[in-house]
Amino acid sequence: MPTHRRPLIALAAAAAGAMAITASFAAGAESATPQQRTAGTTGAKEYRQLAKKADYVKLDLLAINDFHGNLEPPTGSSGRINNTSAGGAAYLASVLNKERKKSRAAGAQPLTVAAGDLIGASPLLSGAFHDEPTIKAMNQMHLDVTSVGNHEFDEGYKELQRLAHGGCIDDGDGLNNQNSCPDGSFAGADFDYLAANVKYAGTDETILPAYTVKNVKGAKIGFIGMTLEDTPSIVTASGVAGLEFDDEVATANALVPVL
């Protein structure tokens, strides 16, 4: 079989942001023919057939969004599935670990991705500490990559950059009911925070990296992270001051050749 490479592009959008994924696979990565699709060989059945091919790379994406600093289970029905408490960081971490084990047992490699709004509009447990606890929790959950969402801009892009890269705020050590770095330091996110379509006004420079590339069993998987173009219409003016938000599709299409 001749060796060739073909790109696969998917766009997964949520209320928070969007993640475009580009993947470069090795030989033999062909999908079903029109005749097979007409015969009903699609969806899960097609996936099972294709997954048997030796030259396929098996990748599972575990995706989350709109965590909003909910480190503890939310109260009321929004924090339960039937009668079981299901919210909070501990529950989410447990589910992710179980899904990773299932993925690896099936011969795949799991990556954990998010579509933004991990922070912002957060309960006191996270918000009182400038959402640093949520970033630390996502580090411990081994989040790999996230796009920015509209709530990542609630306190402006400089605060977003601090959460991504680390550093403390001189906020008076508890004054005004907020306290940055209560343990003396904050290292920032271990995962990649992406903002491909958010640029400093009048420039082509993004405020955070536009994309990242992960190596999955020899295949290079590129992630392009974006928020929605109309973010300025749903965020306070001070939160997006000095920034420009570009069209999501045009941004992704322009980066595909780069990747």
mmCIF file of N, CA, C and O in Angstrom, residues 19 127 146 167 182 242:
data_model
loop_
_atom_site.group_PDB
_atom_site.id
_atom_site.type_symbol
_atom_site.label_atom_id
_atom_site.label_comp_id
_atom_site.label_asym_id
_atom_site.label_seq_id
_atom_site.Cartn_x
_atom_site.Cartn_y
_atom_site.Cartn_z
ATOM 1 N N MET A 19 -13.068 24.258 19.437
ATOM 2 C CA MET A 19 -11.799 23.576 19.257
ATOM 3 C C MET A 19 -11.783 22.946 17.876
ATOM 4 O O MET A 19 -12.641 22.122 17.550
ATOM 5 N N GLY A 127 -13.715 31.486 43.141
ATOM 6 C CA GLY A 127 -13.685 32.904 42.811
ATOM 7 C C GLY A 127 -12.946 33.750 43.824
ATOM 8 O O GLY A 127 -12.303 34.745 43.461
ATOM 9 N N THR A 146 -7.083 23.343 26.222
ATOM 10 C CA THR A 146 -8.391 23.977 26.223
ATOM 11 C C THR A 146 -8.377 25.222 25.353
ATOM 12 O O THR A 146 -7.344 25.880 25.195
ATOM 13 N N GLY A 167 1.961 33.260 38.439
ATOM 14 C CA GLY A 167 2.229 34.540 39.078
ATOM 15 C C GLY A 167 1.109 34.912 40.025
ATOM 16 O O GLY A 167 0.002 34.373 39.948
ATOM 17 N N PRO A 182 -2.637 32.053 48.267
ATOM 18 C CA PRO A 182 -2.647 31.900 49.723
ATOM 19 C C PRO A 182 -1.507 31.018 50.241
ATOM 20 O O PRO A 182 -1.113 31.156 51.402
ATOM 21 N N GLY A 242 -8.911 46.444 24.044
ATOM 22 C CA GLY A 242 -7.628 46.271 23.383
ATOM 23 C C GLY A 242 -7.499 45.005 22.576
ATOM 24 O O GLY A 242 -6.401 44.683 22.107
#
